[in-house]
Amino acid sequence: MPELPEVEITRRSFADQIMGAQVGALRLGLPLRWPLGCAAADLVGRRVLGLTRRGKYLLLQLDRGCLLLHLGMSGSLRFGSELAPPGRHDHFDLQTDRGCLRLHDPRRFGAVVYVPSLDDARAQRLLAGLGVEPLDAGFEPERFYQALRGRRAAIKQVLLAGDVVVGVGNIYACEALFLAGIRPTLRAQRLSRARVARLHAAVVAVLQRALSLGGSTLRDFASAQGEPGYFQLEAMVYGRTGLPCRTCTRTIKSIRQGQRSSFFCPQCQTF
DNA sequence: AGATGTCCCTGGAAGC
DNA sequence: TGCTTCCAGGGACATC
């Protein structure tokens, strides 16, 4: 499932190639999470000015307006000039003079939304509530501590909510909490400054490690050039229920938190 | 304002 | 073999 590393790997894998491309045509498959928000013809002739990322959203900036792309749970992008004919799960093809940008998304939790500008109400509704970027300088331990102080919910759920820090999904939340030695069920506000500092470092370390390995490929994630990721091979807890902890050999446990699985080591991760 | 539950969707695995 | 059921989960939204 695409989290920040996968989205960033995707961005880097075709940002340079699509820069300056001119849109020739648009093909839509089955409906995605939200309607596109403009007519296909409105995009024809637009030029791509850049590709940036905010949280798990990719922002394809055009000379007029912007396409917000989200990969949801099962989405992946491809960019190339020799793509195969669209299959049943290819729901968005943006043809340009530099190649075709294709969104493949079997579960269709993903989205492509056109907004005339980032100040647009629709863009703001999606982006305004997002927390700090974990790999930017603005993510620093004291601010993180202050943000967590006001939260009574479990730390795992606060991480996933994305309003404190963005981009940390289920895999990396579980892994960062393991690295920091913190139980996922611990209330956020009960974390000491020292433990928040450890968690801060763990979030950064896990995301950077995942980035360096090309992300996690659980089922079929790949970059826009088709390269899989390898972080899943290093997971300490995610998906390892019943297996021995790689650190202490205690059995990894899994629980449900807010309809989502959490994995942890009962020995290494304390209250 | 924060916390919680619901919903969207399909492929794969497990159970019968 | 072929059915049914369950599970995976990002995140907007409604509700308390």
Short mmCIF file of C-alpha atoms (C1' of nucleotides) in Angstrom, two decimals:
data_model
loop_
_atom_site.label_atom_id
_atom_site.label_comp_id
_atom_site.label_asym_id
_atom_site.label_seq_id
_atom_site.Cartn_x
_atom_site.Cartn_y
_atom_site.Cartn_z
CA MET A 1 0.00 0.00 0.00
CA PRO A 2 1.50 3.25 -1.05
CA GLU A 3 2.69 5.35 1.87
CA LEU A 4 5.06 8.29 1.73
CA PRO A 5 8.11 6.33 0.50
CA GLU A 6 6.18 4.64 -2.30
CA VAL A 7 4.57 7.90 -3.40
CA GLU A 8 7.92 9.69 -3.32
CA ILE A 9 9.64 6.86 -5.22
CA THR A 10 6.87 7.07 -7.80
CA ARG A 11 7.31 10.85 -8.08
CA ARG A 12 11.07 10.63 -8.55
CA SER A 13 10.73 7.86 -11.11
CA PHE A 14 9.05 10.06 -13.73
CA ALA A 15 9.12 13.70 -12.59
CA ASP A 16 11.96 14.64 -14.94
CA GLN A 17 10.49 12.85 -17.93
CA ILE A 18 7.04 14.38 -17.70
CA MET A 19 8.29 17.90 -17.09
CA GLY A 20 7.29 20.11 -20.00
CA ALA A 21 5.09 17.46 -21.61
CA GLN A 22 1.98 18.57 -23.45
CA VAL A 23 -1.30 16.76 -22.88
CA GLY A 24 -2.75 15.19 -26.01
CA ALA A 25 -5.67 13.12 -24.80
CA LEU A 26 -7.27 11.61 -21.74
CA ARG A 27 -8.87 8.20 -21.32
CA LEU A 28 -10.90 7.33 -18.26
CA GLY A 29 -11.80 3.82 -17.11
CA LEU A 30 -14.15 2.99 -14.25
CA PRO A 31 -14.89 5.72 -11.69
CA LEU A 32 -12.25 6.29 -9.05
CA ARG A 33 -12.86 7.63 -5.57
CA TRP A 34 -13.97 11.07 -6.76
CA PRO A 35 -14.95 12.52 -10.12
CA LEU A 36 -12.19 14.23 -12.07
CA GLY A 37 -13.79 17.63 -11.78
CA CYS A 38 -13.35 18.76 -15.37
CA ALA A 39 -14.08 17.60 -18.89
CA ALA A 40 -11.39 15.51 -20.57
CA ALA A 41 -11.18 18.09 -23.33
CA ASP A 42 -10.26 20.77 -20.79
CA LEU A 43 -6.88 19.12 -20.22
CA VAL A 44 -5.90 18.83 -23.87
CA GLY A 45 -3.07 21.18 -24.76
CA ARG A 46 -2.03 21.83 -21.14
CA ARG A 47 1.65 21.70 -20.33
CA VAL A 48 3.16 19.98 -17.29
CA LEU A 49 5.13 22.42 -15.17
CA GLY A 50 6.19 20.05 -12.42
CA LEU A 51 5.42 17.11 -10.20
CA THR A 52 5.51 17.60 -6.43
CA ARG A 53 4.22 15.70 -3.42
CA ARG A 54 2.24 16.64 -0.33
CA GLY A 55 1.71 13.76 2.08
CA LYS A 56 0.51 10.89 -0.07
CA TYR A 57 -0.81 13.18 -2.80
CA LEU A 58 1.08 13.83 -6.00
CA LEU A 59 0.52 17.27 -7.51
CA LEU A 60 0.91 17.38 -11.26
CA GLN A 61 1.12 21.08 -11.89
CA LEU A 62 -0.13 22.29 -15.26
CA ASP A 63 0.16 25.65 -16.94
CA ARG A 64 -3.46 26.08 -15.92
CA GLY A 65 -4.59 24.18 -12.86
CA CYS A 66 -3.31 21.07 -11.18
CA LEU A 67 -4.09 17.37 -11.05
CA LEU A 68 -4.09 15.86 -7.56
CA LEU A 69 -3.30 12.16 -7.73
CA HIS A 70 -3.75 9.70 -4.87
CA LEU A 71 -2.81 6.04 -5.10
CA GLY A 72 -5.23 4.91 -2.39
CA MET A 73 -4.48 1.35 -1.34
CA SER A 74 -3.73 -0.47 -4.52
CA GLY A 75 -2.85 2.26 -6.99
CA SER A 76 0.34 2.58 -8.98
CA LEU A 77 1.43 4.89 -11.76
CA ARG A 78 3.30 4.05 -14.93
CA PHE A 79 4.85 6.51 -17.31
CA GLY A 80 6.19 5.50 -20.68
CA SER A 81 5.83 5.74 -24.41
CA GLU A 82 5.32 2.02 -24.99
CA LEU A 83 2.59 1.09 -22.51
CA ALA A 84 0.44 -1.94 -23.25
CA PRO A 85 -3.21 -1.41 -24.21
CA PRO A 86 -5.19 -0.45 -21.09
CA GLY A 87 -6.34 -3.38 -18.95
CA ARG A 88 -9.46 -3.65 -16.80
CA HIS A 89 -7.80 -1.90 -13.84
CA ASP A 90 -6.25 0.97 -15.79
CA HIS A 91 -8.62 3.80 -14.95
CA PHE A 92 -6.75 6.91 -16.04
CA ASP A 93 -4.47 7.42 -19.04
CA LEU A 94 -3.03 10.86 -19.64
CA GLN A 95 -1.50 10.86 -23.11
CA THR A 96 1.29 13.38 -23.62
CA ASP A 97 3.93 14.02 -26.24
CA ARG A 98 6.50 12.49 -23.88
CA GLY A 99 4.55 9.35 -23.03
CA CYS A 100 1.44 8.13 -21.29
CA LEU A 101 0.83 8.52 -17.56
CA ARG A 102 -1.34 5.64 -16.40
CA LEU A 103 -3.03 4.97 -13.07
CA HIS A 104 -3.53 1.26 -12.41
CA ASP A 105 -5.76 0.68 -9.38
CA PRO A 106 -7.67 -2.59 -8.85
CA ARG A 107 -9.51 -1.43 -5.71
CA ARG A 108 -10.19 2.07 -6.96
CA PHE A 109 -9.54 3.80 -3.64
CA GLY A 110 -7.27 6.09 -5.59
CA ALA A 111 -8.23 9.40 -7.13
CA VAL A 112 -7.35 11.95 -9.76
CA VAL A 113 -8.85 15.36 -9.14
CA TYR A 114 -8.47 18.47 -11.25
CA VAL A 115 -8.41 21.79 -9.45
CA PRO A 116 -8.08 25.17 -11.16
CA SER A 117 -5.65 26.24 -8.45
CA LEU A 118 -4.34 25.04 -5.11
CA ASP A 119 -6.34 27.80 -3.46
CA ASP A 120 -9.49 26.22 -4.81
CA ALA A 121 -11.91 25.01 -2.14
CA ARG A 122 -11.69 21.43 -3.40
CA ALA A 123 -7.89 21.42 -3.14
CA GLN A 124 -8.00 23.00 0.29
CA ARG A 125 -10.50 20.44 1.53
CA LEU A 126 -8.02 17.68 0.63
CA LEU A 127 -4.74 19.34 1.57
CA ALA A 128 -5.38 21.92 4.27
CA GLY A 129 -5.69 19.50 7.18
CA LEU A 130 -2.45 17.66 6.49
CA GLY A 131 0.29 17.59 9.09
CA VAL A 132 3.97 18.34 8.74
CA GLU A 133 6.16 16.56 6.19
CA PRO A 134 8.27 14.04 8.13
CA LEU A 135 11.33 14.46 5.92
CA ASP A 136 11.29 18.27 6.04
CA ALA A 137 13.09 20.44 8.56
CA GLY A 138 9.72 21.46 9.99
CA PHE A 139 9.40 18.02 11.57
CA GLU A 140 11.33 18.40 14.77
CA PRO A 141 11.07 16.68 18.16
CA GLU A 142 9.79 19.53 20.33
CA ARG A 143 6.97 20.44 17.96
CA PHE A 144 6.10 16.77 17.64
CA TYR A 145 5.98 16.47 21.42
CA GLN A 146 3.73 19.54 21.72
CA ALA A 147 1.38 18.18 19.06
CA LEU A 148 1.10 14.79 20.78
CA ARG A 149 0.48 16.31 24.21
CA GLY A 150 -3.08 17.20 23.31
CA ARG A 151 -4.00 13.78 21.99
CA ARG A 152 -5.62 11.11 24.14
CA ALA A 153 -5.89 8.54 21.34
CA ALA A 154 -3.43 5.68 20.89
CA ILE A 155 -0.13 6.82 19.39
CA LYS A 156 -0.54 4.44 16.47
CA GLN A 157 -3.87 5.99 15.52
CA VAL A 158 -2.52 9.51 15.87
CA LEU A 159 0.31 8.63 13.50
CA LEU A 160 -2.13 7.18 10.99
CA ALA A 161 -4.52 10.12 11.21
CA GLY A 162 -2.04 12.28 9.31
CA ASP A 163 -2.98 15.58 10.90
CA VAL A 164 0.17 15.69 13.03
CA VAL A 165 2.63 14.16 10.58
CA VAL A 166 1.78 12.98 7.07
CA GLY A 167 2.71 9.98 5.00
CA VAL A 168 3.02 7.37 7.74
CA GLY A 169 0.65 4.52 6.91
CA ASN A 170 0.14 1.21 8.61
CA ILE A 171 3.43 -0.44 7.68
CA TYR A 172 5.71 2.42 8.65
CA ALA A 173 3.71 3.33 11.75
CA CYS A 174 4.15 -0.22 13.03
CA GLU A 175 7.83 -0.28 12.13
CA ALA A 176 8.59 3.14 13.62
CA LEU A 177 6.87 2.22 16.89
CA PHE A 178 8.91 -0.96 17.04
CA LEU A 179 12.13 0.93 16.41
CA ALA A 180 11.22 3.40 19.16
CA GLY A 181 10.24 0.62 21.59
CA ILE A 182 6.71 1.99 22.05
CA ARG A 183 3.45 0.01 22.29
CA PRO A 184 1.01 1.07 19.58
CA THR A 185 -1.78 1.27 22.15
CA LEU A 186 -0.07 3.83 24.39
CA ARG A 187 -1.96 7.13 24.57
CA ALA A 188 -0.05 9.78 22.64
CA GLN A 189 -0.18 12.29 25.47
CA ARG A 190 1.49 9.86 27.85
CA LEU A 191 4.73 9.76 25.90
CA SER A 192 7.62 11.52 27.60
CA ARG A 193 9.76 14.03 25.73
CA ALA A 194 12.54 11.47 25.54
CA ARG A 195 10.28 8.84 24.02
CA VAL A 196 8.79 11.31 21.56
CA ALA A 197 12.34 12.15 20.52
CA ARG A 198 12.99 8.46 19.93
CA LEU A 199 9.79 8.12 17.96
CA HIS A 200 10.65 11.17 15.91
CA ALA A 201 14.03 9.67 15.03
CA ALA A 202 12.41 6.31 14.29
CA VAL A 203 9.83 7.78 11.90
CA VAL A 204 12.56 9.58 9.98
CA ALA A 205 14.85 6.55 9.95
CA VAL A 206 12.16 4.12 8.79
CA LEU A 207 10.96 6.39 6.00
CA GLN A 208 14.48 7.11 4.81
CA ARG A 209 15.40 3.45 4.87
CA ALA A 210 12.27 2.59 2.90
CA LEU A 211 13.08 5.33 0.38
CA SER A 212 16.58 3.96 -0.08
CA LEU A 213 15.13 0.50 -0.78
CA GLY A 214 12.56 1.71 -3.29
CA GLY A 215 9.60 1.39 -0.89
CA SER A 216 7.67 -1.74 0.08
CA THR A 217 6.20 -4.11 -2.48
CA LEU A 218 3.62 -6.24 -0.64
CA ARG A 219 1.63 -7.27 -3.66
CA ASP A 220 2.30 -5.27 -6.75
CA PHE A 221 3.68 -1.82 -5.96
CA ALA A 222 6.28 -0.58 -8.44
CA SER A 223 7.69 2.77 -9.47
CA ALA A 224 6.51 4.46 -12.65
CA GLN A 225 9.38 2.64 -14.35
CA GLY A 226 8.21 -0.73 -13.03
CA GLU A 227 10.85 -1.16 -10.29
CA PRO A 228 9.65 -2.96 -7.14
CA GLY A 229 10.67 -2.01 -3.60
CA TYR A 230 12.47 -4.14 -1.05
CA PHE A 231 11.71 -2.66 2.37
CA GLN A 232 9.17 -5.39 3.17
CA LEU A 233 12.04 -7.87 3.42
CA GLU A 234 13.38 -5.91 6.39
CA ALA A 235 10.11 -5.46 8.28
CA MET A 236 10.59 -6.14 11.97
CA VAL A 237 6.92 -6.53 12.90
CA TYR A 238 4.56 -5.75 10.00
CA GLY A 239 2.87 -8.92 8.78
CA ARG A 240 4.93 -11.09 11.15
CA THR A 241 2.20 -12.28 13.53
CA GLY A 242 3.26 -15.46 15.30
CA LEU A 243 6.87 -15.21 14.12
CA PRO A 244 9.78 -14.61 16.49
CA CYS A 245 10.92 -11.04 17.05
CA ARG A 246 14.10 -10.44 15.09
CA THR A 247 15.55 -8.75 18.17
CA CYS A 248 14.46 -10.80 21.19
CA THR A 249 12.73 -13.90 19.69
CA ARG A 250 9.45 -13.25 21.55
CA THR A 251 6.37 -13.95 19.44
CA ILE A 252 5.09 -10.97 17.44
CA LYS A 253 1.47 -10.12 18.25
CA SER A 254 -1.23 -8.42 16.24
CA ILE A 255 -4.26 -6.50 17.45
CA ARG A 256 -7.00 -4.38 15.88
CA GLN A 257 -6.93 -0.62 16.35
CA GLY A 258 -9.59 1.42 14.58
CA GLN A 259 -10.36 -1.36 12.08
CA ARG A 260 -6.67 -1.70 11.25
CA SER A 261 -4.04 -4.27 12.19
CA SER A 262 -1.20 -3.32 14.49
CA PHE A 263 1.83 -5.54 14.89
CA PHE A 264 4.20 -5.33 17.84
CA CYS A 265 6.66 -7.20 20.00
CA PRO A 266 5.36 -7.50 23.58
CA GLN A 267 8.91 -7.56 24.90
CA CYS A 268 10.63 -4.81 22.90
CA GLN A 269 7.69 -2.36 22.92
CA THR A 270 6.64 -1.11 26.32
CA PHE A 271 3.89 1.04 27.85
"C1'" DA B 1 -11.72 19.93 18.68
"C1'" DG B 2 -10.81 15.26 19.13
"C1'" DA B 3 -12.32 10.42 18.95
"C1'" DT B 4 -14.77 6.83 16.76
"C1'" DG B 5 -17.26 4.18 13.31
"C1'" DT B 6 -18.63 3.68 8.41
"C1'" DC B 7 -17.94 3.39 3.78
"C1'" DC B 8 -15.84 2.90 -0.74
"C1'" DC B 9 -13.53 -1.53 -3.70
"C1'" DT B 10 -11.54 -6.10 -5.49
"C1'" DG B 11 -8.20 -9.95 -5.36
"C1'" DG B 12 -6.47 -13.47 -2.83
"C1'" DA B 13 -6.65 -16.70 0.86
"C1'" DA B 14 -9.10 -19.51 3.89
"C1'" DG B 15 -13.00 -22.30 5.10
"C1'" DC B 16 -16.60 -25.56 3.94
"C1'" DT C 1 -13.75 -28.04 -7.74
"C1'" DG C 2 -16.54 -24.33 -6.54
"C1'" DC C 3 -18.82 -21.73 -3.69
"C1'" DT C 4 -18.95 -18.24 0.38
"C1'" DT C 5 -16.66 -15.42 3.75
"C1'" DC C 6 -13.13 -12.76 5.41
"C1'" DC C 7 -9.40 -9.64 5.11
"C1'" DA C 8 -6.22 -6.03 3.43
"C1'" DG C 9 -6.53 -0.56 4.25
"C1'" DG C 10 -6.32 5.52 3.02
"C1'" DG C 11 -8.91 8.80 4.37
"C1'" DA C 12 -13.18 11.70 3.89
"C1'" DC C 13 -17.15 12.08 6.24
"C1'" DA C 14 -20.87 11.81 9.79
"C1'" DT C 15 -21.74 11.58 14.43
"C1'" DC C 16 -21.08 11.98 19.29
#
